[in-house]
Coordinates of C-alpha atoms and ligand atoms in Angstrom, one line a residue:
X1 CA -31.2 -130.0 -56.0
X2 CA -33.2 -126.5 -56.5
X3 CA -31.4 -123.6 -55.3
X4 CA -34.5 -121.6 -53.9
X5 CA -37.7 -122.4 -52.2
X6 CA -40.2 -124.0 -53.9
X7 CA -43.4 -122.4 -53.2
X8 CA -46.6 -124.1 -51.5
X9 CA -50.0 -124.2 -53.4
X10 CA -52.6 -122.3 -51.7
X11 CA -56.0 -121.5 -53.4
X12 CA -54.7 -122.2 -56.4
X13 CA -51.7 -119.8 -56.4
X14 CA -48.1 -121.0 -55.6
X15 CA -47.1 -118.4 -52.6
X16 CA -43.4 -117.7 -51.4
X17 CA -43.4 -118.2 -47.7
X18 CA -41.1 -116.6 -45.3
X19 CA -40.2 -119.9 -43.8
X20 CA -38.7 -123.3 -45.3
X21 CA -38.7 -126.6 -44.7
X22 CA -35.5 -129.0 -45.7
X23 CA -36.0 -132.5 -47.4
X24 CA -33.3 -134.4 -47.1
X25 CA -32.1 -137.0 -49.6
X26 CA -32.9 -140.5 -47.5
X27 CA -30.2 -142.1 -48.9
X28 CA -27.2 -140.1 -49.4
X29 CA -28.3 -137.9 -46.8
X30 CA -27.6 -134.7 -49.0
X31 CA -30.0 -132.0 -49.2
X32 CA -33.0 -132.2 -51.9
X33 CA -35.0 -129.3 -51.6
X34 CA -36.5 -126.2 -49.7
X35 CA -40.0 -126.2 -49.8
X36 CA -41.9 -123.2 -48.3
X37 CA -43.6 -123.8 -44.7
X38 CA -47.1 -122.9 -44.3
X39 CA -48.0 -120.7 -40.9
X40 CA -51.3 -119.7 -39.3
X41 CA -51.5 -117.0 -42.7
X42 CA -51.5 -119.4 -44.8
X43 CA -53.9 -121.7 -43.3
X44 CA -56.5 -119.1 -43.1
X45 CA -55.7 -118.0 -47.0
X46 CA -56.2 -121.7 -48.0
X47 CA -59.4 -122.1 -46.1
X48 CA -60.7 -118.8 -47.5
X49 CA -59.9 -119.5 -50.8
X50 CA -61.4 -123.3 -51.0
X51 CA -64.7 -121.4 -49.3
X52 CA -64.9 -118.6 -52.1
X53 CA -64.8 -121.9 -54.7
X54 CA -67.2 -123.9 -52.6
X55 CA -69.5 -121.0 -53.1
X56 CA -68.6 -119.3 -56.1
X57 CA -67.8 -121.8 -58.9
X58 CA -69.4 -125.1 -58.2
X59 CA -68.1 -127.9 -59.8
X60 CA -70.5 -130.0 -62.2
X61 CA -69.3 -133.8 -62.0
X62 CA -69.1 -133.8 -65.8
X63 CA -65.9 -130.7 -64.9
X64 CA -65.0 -133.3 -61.6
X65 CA -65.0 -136.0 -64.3
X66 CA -62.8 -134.2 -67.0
X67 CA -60.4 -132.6 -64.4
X68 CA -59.6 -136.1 -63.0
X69 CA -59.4 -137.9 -65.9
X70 CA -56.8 -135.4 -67.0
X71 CA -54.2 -135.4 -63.9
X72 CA -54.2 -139.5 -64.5
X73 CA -52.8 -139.0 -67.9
X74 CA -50.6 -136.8 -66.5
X75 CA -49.3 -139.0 -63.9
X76 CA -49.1 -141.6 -66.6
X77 CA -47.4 -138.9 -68.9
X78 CA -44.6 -138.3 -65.8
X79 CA -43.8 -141.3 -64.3
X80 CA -40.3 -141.4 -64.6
X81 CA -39.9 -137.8 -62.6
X82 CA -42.2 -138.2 -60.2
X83 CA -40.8 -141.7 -59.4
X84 CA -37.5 -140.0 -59.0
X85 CA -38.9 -137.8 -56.5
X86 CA -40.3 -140.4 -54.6
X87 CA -37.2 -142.6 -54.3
X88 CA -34.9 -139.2 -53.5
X89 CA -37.2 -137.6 -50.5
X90 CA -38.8 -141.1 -49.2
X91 CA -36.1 -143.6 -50.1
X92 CA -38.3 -145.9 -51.6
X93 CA -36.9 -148.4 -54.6
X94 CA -37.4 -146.8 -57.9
X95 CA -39.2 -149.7 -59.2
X96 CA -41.5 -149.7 -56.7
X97 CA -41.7 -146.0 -56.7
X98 CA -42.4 -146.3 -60.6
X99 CA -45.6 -148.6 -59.2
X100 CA -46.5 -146.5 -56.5
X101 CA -47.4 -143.5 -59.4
X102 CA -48.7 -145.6 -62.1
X103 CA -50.9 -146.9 -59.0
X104 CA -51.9 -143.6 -58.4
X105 CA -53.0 -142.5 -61.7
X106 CA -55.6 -145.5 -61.4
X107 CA -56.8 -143.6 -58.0
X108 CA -57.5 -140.6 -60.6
X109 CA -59.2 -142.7 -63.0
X110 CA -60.8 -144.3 -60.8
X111 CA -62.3 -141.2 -58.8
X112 CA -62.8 -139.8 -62.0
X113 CA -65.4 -142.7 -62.5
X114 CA -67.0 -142.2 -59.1
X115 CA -67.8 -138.0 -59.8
X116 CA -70.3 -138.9 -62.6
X117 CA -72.0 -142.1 -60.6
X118 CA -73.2 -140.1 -57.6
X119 CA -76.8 -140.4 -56.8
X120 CA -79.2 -140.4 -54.3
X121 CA -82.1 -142.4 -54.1
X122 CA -85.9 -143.0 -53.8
X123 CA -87.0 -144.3 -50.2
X124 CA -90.6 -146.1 -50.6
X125 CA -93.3 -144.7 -48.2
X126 CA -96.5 -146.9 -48.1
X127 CA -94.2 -149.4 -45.8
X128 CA -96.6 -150.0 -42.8
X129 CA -100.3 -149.6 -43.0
X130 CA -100.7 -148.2 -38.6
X131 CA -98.7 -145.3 -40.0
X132 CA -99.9 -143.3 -43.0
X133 CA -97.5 -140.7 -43.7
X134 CA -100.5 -139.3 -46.4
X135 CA -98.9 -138.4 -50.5
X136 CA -95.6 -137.8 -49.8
X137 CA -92.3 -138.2 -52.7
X138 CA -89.2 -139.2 -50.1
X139 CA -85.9 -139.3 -52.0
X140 CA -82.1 -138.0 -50.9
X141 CA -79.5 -136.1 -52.7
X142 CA -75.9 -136.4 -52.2
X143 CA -73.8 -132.8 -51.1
X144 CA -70.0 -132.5 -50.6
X145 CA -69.4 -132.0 -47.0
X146 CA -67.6 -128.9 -48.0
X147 CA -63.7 -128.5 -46.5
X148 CA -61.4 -131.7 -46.9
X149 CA -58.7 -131.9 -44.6
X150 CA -56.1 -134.7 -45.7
X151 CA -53.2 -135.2 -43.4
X152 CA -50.7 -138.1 -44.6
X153 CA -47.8 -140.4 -43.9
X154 CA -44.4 -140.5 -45.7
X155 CA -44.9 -143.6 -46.6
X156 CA -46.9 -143.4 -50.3
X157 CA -45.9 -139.8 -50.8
X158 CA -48.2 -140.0 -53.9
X159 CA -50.7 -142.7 -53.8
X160 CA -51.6 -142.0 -50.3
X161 CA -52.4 -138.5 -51.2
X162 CA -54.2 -139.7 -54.2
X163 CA -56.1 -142.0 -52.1
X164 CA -57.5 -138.7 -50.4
X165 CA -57.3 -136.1 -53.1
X166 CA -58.9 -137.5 -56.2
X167 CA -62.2 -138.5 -53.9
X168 CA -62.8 -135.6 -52.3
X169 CA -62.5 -133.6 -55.8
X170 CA -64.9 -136.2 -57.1
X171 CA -67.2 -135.8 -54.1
X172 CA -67.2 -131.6 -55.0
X173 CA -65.3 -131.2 -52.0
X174 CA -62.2 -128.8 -51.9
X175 CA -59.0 -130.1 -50.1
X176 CA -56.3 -128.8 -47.7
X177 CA -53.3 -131.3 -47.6
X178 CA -50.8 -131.6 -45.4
X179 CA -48.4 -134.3 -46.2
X180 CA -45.8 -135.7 -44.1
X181 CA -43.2 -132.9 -44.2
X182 CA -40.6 -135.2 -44.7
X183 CA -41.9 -136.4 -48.0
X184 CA -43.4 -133.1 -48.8
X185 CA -42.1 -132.6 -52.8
X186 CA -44.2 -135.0 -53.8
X187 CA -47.2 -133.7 -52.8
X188 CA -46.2 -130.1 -54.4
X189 CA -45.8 -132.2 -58.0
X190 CA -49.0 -133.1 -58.0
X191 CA -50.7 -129.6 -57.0
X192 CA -48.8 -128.8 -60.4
X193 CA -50.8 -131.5 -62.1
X194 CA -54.2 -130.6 -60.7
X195 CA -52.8 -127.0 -61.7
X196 CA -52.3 -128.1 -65.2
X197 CA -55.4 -130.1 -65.5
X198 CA -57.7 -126.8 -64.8
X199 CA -58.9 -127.0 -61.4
X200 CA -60.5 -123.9 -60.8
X201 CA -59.0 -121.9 -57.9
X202 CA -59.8 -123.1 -54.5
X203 CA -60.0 -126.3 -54.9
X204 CA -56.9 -127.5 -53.8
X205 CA -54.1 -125.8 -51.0
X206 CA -50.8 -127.7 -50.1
X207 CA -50.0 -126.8 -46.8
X208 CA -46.0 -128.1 -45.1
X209 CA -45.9 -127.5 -41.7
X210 CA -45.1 -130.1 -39.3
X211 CA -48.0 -131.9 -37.1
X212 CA -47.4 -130.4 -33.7
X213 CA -47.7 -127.1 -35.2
X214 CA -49.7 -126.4 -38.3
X215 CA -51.4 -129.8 -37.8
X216 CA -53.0 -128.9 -34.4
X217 CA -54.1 -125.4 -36.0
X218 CA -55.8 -127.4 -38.9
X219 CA -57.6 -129.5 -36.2
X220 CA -58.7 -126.8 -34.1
X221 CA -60.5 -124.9 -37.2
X222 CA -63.7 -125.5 -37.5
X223 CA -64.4 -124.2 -41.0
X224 CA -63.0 -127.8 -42.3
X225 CA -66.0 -130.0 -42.4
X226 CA -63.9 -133.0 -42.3
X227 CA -60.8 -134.9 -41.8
X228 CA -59.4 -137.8 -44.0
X229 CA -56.2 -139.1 -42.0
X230 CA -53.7 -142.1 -42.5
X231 CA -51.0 -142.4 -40.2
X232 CA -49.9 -143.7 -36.6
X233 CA -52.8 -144.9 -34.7
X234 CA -51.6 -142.5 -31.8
X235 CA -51.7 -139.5 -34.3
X236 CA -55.5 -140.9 -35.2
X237 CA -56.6 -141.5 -31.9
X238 CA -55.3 -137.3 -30.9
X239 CA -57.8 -136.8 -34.1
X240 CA -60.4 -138.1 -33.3
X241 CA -60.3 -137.3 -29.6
X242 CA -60.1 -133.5 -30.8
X243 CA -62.6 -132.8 -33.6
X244 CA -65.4 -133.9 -31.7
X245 CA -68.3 -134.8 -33.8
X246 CA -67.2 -133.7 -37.5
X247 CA -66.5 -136.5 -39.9
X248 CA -63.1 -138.5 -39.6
X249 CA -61.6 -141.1 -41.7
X250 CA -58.8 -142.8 -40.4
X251 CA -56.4 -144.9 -41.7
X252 CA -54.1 -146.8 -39.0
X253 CA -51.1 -148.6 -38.6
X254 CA -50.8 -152.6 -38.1
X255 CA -48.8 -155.6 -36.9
X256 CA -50.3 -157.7 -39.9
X257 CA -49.9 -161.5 -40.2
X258 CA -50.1 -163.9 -42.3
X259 CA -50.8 -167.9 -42.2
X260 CA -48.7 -170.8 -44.4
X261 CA -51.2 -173.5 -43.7
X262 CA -49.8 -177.0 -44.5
X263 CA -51.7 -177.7 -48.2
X264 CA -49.9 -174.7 -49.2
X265 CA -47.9 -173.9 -51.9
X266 CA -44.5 -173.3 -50.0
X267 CA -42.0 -171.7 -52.4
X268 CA -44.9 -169.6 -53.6
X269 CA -45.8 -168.4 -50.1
X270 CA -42.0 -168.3 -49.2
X271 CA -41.3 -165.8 -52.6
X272 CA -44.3 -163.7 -52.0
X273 CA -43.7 -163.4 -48.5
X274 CA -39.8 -162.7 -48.6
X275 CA -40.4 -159.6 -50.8
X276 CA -43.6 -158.3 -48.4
X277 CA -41.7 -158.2 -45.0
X278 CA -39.1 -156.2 -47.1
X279 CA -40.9 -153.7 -49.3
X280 CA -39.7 -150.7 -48.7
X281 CA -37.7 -151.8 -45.7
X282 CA -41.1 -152.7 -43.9
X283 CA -42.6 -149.2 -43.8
X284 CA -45.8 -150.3 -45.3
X285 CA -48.7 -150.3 -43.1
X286 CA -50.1 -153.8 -44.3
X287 CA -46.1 -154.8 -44.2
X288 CA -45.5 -158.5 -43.0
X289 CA -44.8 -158.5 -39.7
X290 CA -45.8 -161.8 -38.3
X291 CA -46.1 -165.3 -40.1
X292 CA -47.8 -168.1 -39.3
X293 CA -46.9 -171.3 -40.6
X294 CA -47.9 -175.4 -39.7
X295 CA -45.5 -177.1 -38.2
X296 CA -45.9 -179.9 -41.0
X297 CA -44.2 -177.7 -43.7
X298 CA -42.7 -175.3 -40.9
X299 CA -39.0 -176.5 -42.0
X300 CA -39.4 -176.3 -46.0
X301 CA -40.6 -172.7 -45.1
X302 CA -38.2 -172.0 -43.4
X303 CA -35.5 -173.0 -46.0
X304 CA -37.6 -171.5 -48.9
X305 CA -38.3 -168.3 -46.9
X306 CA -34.8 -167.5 -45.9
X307 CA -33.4 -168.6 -49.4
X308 CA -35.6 -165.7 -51.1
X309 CA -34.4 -163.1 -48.3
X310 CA -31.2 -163.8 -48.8
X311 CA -31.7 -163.0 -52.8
X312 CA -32.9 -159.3 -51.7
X313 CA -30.7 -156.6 -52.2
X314 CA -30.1 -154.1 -49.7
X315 CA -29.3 -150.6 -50.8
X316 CA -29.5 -147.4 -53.0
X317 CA -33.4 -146.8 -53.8
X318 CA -32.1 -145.2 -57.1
X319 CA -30.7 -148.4 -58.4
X320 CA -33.0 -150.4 -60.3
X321 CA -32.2 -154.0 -58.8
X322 CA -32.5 -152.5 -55.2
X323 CA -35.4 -154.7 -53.4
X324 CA -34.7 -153.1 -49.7
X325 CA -33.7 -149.2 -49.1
X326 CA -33.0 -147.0 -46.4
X327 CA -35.5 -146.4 -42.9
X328 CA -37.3 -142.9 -43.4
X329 CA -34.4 -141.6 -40.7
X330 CA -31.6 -143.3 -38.5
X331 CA -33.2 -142.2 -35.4
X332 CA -36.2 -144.8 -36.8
X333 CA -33.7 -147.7 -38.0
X334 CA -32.0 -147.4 -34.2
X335 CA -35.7 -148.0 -32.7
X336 CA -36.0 -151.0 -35.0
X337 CA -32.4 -152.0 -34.0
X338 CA -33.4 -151.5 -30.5
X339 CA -36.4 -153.6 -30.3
X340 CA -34.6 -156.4 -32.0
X341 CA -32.0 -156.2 -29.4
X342 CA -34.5 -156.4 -26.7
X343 CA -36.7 -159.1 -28.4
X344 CA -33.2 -161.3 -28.2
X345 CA -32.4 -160.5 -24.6
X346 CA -35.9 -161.6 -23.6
X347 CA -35.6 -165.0 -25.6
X348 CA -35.8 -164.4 -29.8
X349 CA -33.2 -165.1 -31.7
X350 CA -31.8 -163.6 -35.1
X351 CA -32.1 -166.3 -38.1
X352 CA -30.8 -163.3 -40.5
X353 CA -29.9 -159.4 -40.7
X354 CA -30.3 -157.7 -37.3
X355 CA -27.6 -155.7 -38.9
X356 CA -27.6 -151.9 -39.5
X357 CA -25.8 -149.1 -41.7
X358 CA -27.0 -145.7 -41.0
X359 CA -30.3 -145.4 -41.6
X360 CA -30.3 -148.7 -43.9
X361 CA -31.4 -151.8 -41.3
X362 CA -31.1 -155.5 -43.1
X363 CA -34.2 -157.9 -43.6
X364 CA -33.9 -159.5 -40.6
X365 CA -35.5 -162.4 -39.5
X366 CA -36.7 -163.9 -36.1
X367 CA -37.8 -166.6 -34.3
X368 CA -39.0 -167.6 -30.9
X369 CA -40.5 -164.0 -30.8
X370 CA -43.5 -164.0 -28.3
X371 CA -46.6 -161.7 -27.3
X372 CA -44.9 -159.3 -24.9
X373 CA -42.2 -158.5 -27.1
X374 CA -42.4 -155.1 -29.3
X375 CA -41.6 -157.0 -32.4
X376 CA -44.9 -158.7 -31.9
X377 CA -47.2 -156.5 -30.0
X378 CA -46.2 -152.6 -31.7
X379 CA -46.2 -152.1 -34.9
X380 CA -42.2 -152.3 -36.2
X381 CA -42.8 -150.7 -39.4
X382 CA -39.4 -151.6 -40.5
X383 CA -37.5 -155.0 -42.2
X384 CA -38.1 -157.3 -39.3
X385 CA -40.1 -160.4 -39.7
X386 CA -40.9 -163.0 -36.8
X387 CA -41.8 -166.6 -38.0
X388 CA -43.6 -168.9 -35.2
X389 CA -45.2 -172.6 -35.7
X390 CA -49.1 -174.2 -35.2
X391 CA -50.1 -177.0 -34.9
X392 CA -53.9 -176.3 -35.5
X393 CA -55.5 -173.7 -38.0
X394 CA -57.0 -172.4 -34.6
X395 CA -54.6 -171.6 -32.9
X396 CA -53.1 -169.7 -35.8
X397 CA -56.3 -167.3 -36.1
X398 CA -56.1 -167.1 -32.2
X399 CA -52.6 -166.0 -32.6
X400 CA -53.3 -163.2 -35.7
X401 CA -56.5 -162.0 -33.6
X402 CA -54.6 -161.5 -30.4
X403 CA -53.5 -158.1 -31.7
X404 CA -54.5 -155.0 -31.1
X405 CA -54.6 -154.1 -34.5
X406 CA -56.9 -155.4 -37.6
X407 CA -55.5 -154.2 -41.2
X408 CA -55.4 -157.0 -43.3
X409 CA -54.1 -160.9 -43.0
X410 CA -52.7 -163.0 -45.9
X411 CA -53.6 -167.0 -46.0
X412 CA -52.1 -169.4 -47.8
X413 CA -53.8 -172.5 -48.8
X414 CA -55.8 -174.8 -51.0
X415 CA -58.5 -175.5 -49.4
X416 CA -61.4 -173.8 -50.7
X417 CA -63.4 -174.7 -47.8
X418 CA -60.8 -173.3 -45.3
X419 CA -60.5 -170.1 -48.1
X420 CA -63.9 -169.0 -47.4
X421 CA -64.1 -170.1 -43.8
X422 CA -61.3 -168.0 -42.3
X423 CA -62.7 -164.5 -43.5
X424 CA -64.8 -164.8 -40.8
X425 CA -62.5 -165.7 -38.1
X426 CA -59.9 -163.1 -38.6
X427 CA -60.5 -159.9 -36.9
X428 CA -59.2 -157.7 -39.6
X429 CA -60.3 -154.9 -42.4
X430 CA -59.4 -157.4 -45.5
X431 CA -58.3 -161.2 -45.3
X432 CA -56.1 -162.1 -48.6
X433 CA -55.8 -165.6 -49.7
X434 CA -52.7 -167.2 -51.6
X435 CA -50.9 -164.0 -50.8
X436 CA -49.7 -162.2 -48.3
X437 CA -51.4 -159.1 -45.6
X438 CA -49.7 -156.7 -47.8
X439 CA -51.6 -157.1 -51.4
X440 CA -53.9 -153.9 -51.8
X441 CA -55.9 -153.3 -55.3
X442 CA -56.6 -149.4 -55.2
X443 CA -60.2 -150.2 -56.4
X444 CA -61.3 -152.4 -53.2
X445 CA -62.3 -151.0 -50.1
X446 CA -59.6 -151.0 -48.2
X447 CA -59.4 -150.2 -44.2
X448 CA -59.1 -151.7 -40.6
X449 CA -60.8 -152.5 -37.5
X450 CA -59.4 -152.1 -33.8
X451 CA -56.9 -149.9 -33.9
X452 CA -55.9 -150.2 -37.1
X453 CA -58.5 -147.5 -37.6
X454 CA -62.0 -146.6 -38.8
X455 CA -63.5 -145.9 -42.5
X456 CA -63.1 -147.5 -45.7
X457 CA -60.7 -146.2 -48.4
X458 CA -60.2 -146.7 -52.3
X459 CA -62.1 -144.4 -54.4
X460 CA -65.8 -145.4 -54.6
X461 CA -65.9 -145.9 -50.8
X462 CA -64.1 -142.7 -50.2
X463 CA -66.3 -140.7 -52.2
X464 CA -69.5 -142.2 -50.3
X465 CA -68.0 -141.1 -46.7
X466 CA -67.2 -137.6 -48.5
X467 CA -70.6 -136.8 -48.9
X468 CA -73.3 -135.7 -47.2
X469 CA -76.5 -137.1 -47.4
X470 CA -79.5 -134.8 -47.7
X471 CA -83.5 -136.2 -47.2
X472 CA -86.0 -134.3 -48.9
X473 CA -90.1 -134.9 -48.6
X474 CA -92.3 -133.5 -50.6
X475 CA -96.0 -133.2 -49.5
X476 CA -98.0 -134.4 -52.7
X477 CA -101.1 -133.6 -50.9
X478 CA -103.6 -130.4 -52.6
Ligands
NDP501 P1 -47.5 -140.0 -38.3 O1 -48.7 -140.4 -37.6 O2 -46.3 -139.7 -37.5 O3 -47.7 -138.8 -39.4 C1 -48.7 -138.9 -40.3 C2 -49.1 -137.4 -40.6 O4 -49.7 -136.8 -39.5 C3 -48.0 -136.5 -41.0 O5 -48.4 -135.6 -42.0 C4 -47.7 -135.8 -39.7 O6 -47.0 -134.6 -39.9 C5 -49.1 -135.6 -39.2 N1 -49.2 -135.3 -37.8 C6 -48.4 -135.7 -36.8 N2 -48.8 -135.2 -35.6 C7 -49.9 -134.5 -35.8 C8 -50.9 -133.8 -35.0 N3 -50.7 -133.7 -33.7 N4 -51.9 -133.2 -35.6 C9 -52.1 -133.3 -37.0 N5 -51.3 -134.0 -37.8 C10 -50.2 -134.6 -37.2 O7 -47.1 -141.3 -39.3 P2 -45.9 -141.5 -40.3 O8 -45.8 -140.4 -41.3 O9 -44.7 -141.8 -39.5 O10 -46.4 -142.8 -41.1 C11 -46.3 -144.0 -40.5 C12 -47.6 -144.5 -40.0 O11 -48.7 -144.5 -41.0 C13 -47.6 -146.0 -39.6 O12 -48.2 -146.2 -38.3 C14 -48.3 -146.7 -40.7 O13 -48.9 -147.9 -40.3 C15 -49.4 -145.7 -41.0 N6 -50.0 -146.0 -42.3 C16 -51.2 -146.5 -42.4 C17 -51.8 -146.8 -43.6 C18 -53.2 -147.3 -43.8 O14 -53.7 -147.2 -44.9 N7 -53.8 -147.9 -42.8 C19 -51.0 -146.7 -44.9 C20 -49.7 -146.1 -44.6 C21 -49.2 -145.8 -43.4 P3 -45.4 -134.4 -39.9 O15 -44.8 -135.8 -40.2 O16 -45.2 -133.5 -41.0 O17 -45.0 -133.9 -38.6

């Protein structure tokens, strides 16, 4: 625990703020630290600073290159603390907090890789002889689009951030954060890292403040050229409705399926699957949520799939077995608890779990869950599974489709044919075959459609929607 207030980055300075913000230990519920909370003074010192840098002290993408290549060694370098970190504030199990920053030193190196590939590019002219557009050179060159807003979940304290970051220092961009207040630390850690790899001043402001406050004030300035958000799709949608026509990324939540068609591999499908409705205690926005699976195998699935939930173990994120933590707060394990409740009164019924401890809820499996339940139709975002049968590879796309959300969708099988077929039925961002909705490589663009949001992530389609594309002509003519 730190007895004082940890300061917030700003400009490139760590400032003392009048006002803190508690993060609370997820698990034991013991305080972790004060971090300083950012008002509308800040704000404005944050935005003035990244403007002084934008102008002032250009960076070439050779520096871009060098600065991010340096904060992923130094991710790689601290692991084992910020891993720590993660688990404390955001209850996530160490091991999978361990992968979350190893993950996000690939973001760096990956962005890294990006600052020194951007180009623009030459646009023939002679194209249609009723049109002569004379001598004329057409080519475009690629700008930053200045200000970076990046506003983020609790979820991936780190990698989310570095999803978000790392591009928009590639892109020349500077970037005012504001992560989720709850997971907040994090964040702070890696403003010492950028620190420590020589970003010049400017570049990059941490800003905690909680959404309804400093949030709004960072949507309502319009000095930040654009905003870069994952989070609830009702958050997104306030966004987007709010910063009228500057640019918006947006990174939304899901309901995400996946299919166990009958030529699958069953005790793979039920392994993989087991562990992805779980992962940290379903908070994950490409979490498991509903599965599909043919009535032919539906029974070996079901044996298989509740045999490997029943290996997971339930508890302290700082204990290296742990599979399945704590909920981000008990007020969110009660809403889980609550929908389950409901979801049985209207017809489902509990196969496992539907048990809870504080903020901890157990995997919990169920089944005769229908559309017009919230299990089915809202996102859960918490350990609760529901398992349904088909009889026809139809109806199980009609089933994943009718959703008003579109992340990703996991498809086990061994057809090939059937493989590269249903990518194009499923209305989704990403479609995932022999695993589950929840795989994500950092390097492949990764986004949604419907509500699950708008934009592509992962650092070489980040960069791209970072930029600003600039058309110059050049008469050739004497
Ligand atoms: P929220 O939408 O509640 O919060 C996300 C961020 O937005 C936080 O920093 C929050 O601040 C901020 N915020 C809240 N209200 C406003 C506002 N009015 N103006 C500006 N900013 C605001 O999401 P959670 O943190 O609860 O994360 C869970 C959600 O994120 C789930 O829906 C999940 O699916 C989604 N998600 C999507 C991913 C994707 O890639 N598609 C990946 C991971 C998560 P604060 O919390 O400090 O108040």
């Amino acid at each position: 625990m730190y007895a004082q207030i940890k300061p917030l980055f700003i400009g490139g300075e760590w400032v003392q703020t009048p006002d803190a913000h508690e993060i609370f230990n997820k698990y034991t519920g013991e305080l972790f630290v004060r971090v300083g909370k950012a008002g509308p003074n800040e704000k404005d010192r944050a935005i003035e600073a990244a403007q002084r840098a934008l102008a002032e002290t250009p960076l070439s993408p050779a520096k871009r290159f060098q600065i991010l290549h340096r904060v992923h060694q130094l991710l790689l370098e601290r692991v084992d603390e910020l891993a720590e970190c993660i688990a404390k504030e955001g209850g996530k199990p160490i091991r999978d907090a361990r992968t979350e920053v190893n993950r996000s030193a690939t973001v760096f190196l990956l962005s890294a890789q990006e600052a020194v590939k951007i180009k623009g590019e030459i646009i023939p002219t002679q194209v249609a002889p009723h049109f002569d557009i004379g001598q004329r050179l057409i080519y475009t060159i690629k700008k930053p689009v200045g200000i970076v807003c990046a506003i983020t979940p609790f979820n991936f304290p780190l990698n989310l951030v570095a999803h978000k970051v790392a591009p928009a220092l590639a892109a020349g961009n500077a970037v005012i954060l504001k992560p989720a207040s709850d997971t907040a630390s994090t964040a702070l850690k890696l403003c010492e890292l950028l620190e420590e790899a020589g970003l010049p001043k400017g570049y990059m402001s941490c800003l905690v403040g909680s959404g309804s406050n400093l949030g709004e004030k960072l949507l309502e300035d319009p000095r930040i050229g654009m905003y870069t958000f994952t989070g609830s799709p009702e958050v997104g949608k306030h966004i987007r409705n709010k910063v009228g026509l500057r640019r918006v990324t947006l990174e939304l939540g899901s309901n995400s399926a996946s299919i166990v068609h009958n030529d699958a591999d069953i005790e793979k499908a039920a392994a993989k699957l087991a562990r992805m409705s779980f992962a940290h205690a379903g908070q994950i926005c490409i979490s498991v949520q509903r599965i599909f699976v043919h009535r032919d195998v539906e029974e070996a699935f079901m044996e298989a799939f509740l045999r490997h939930t029943a290996r997971l173990k339930v508890g302290d994120p700082m204990d290296p077995e742990t599979d399945v933590g704590p909920m981000i707060s008990e007020k969110e394990a009660i809403r889980a608890e609550t929908w389950v409740r409901e979801a049985v009164a209207e017809g489902a019924r509990i196969v496992t779990g539907g048990k809870r401890e504080k903020n901890v809820y157990f995997p919990t499996v169920l089944v005769n869950a229908k559309k017009g339940m919230k299990v089915v139709d809202e996102e859960v975002f918490a350990p609760v599974v529901s398992v349904a049968a088909y009889d026809d590879i139809r109806e199980a796309v009609r089933m994943v489709n009718d959703s008003k959300y579109g992340l990703q969708a996991g498809v086990f099988t061994k057809s090939i044919t059937l493989a590269h077929q249903i990518p194009h039925w499923l209305e989704v961002g990403g479609v995932i075959i022999n695993d589950t909705s929840s795989f994500r490589a950092d390097q492949m663009p990764y986004g949604g459609v419907k509500d699950s949001g708008m934009g592509r992530e992962g650092p070489a389609f980040a960069v791209e929607e970072m930029l600003e594309t600039v058309t110059v002509v050049v008469n050739l003519e004497e």
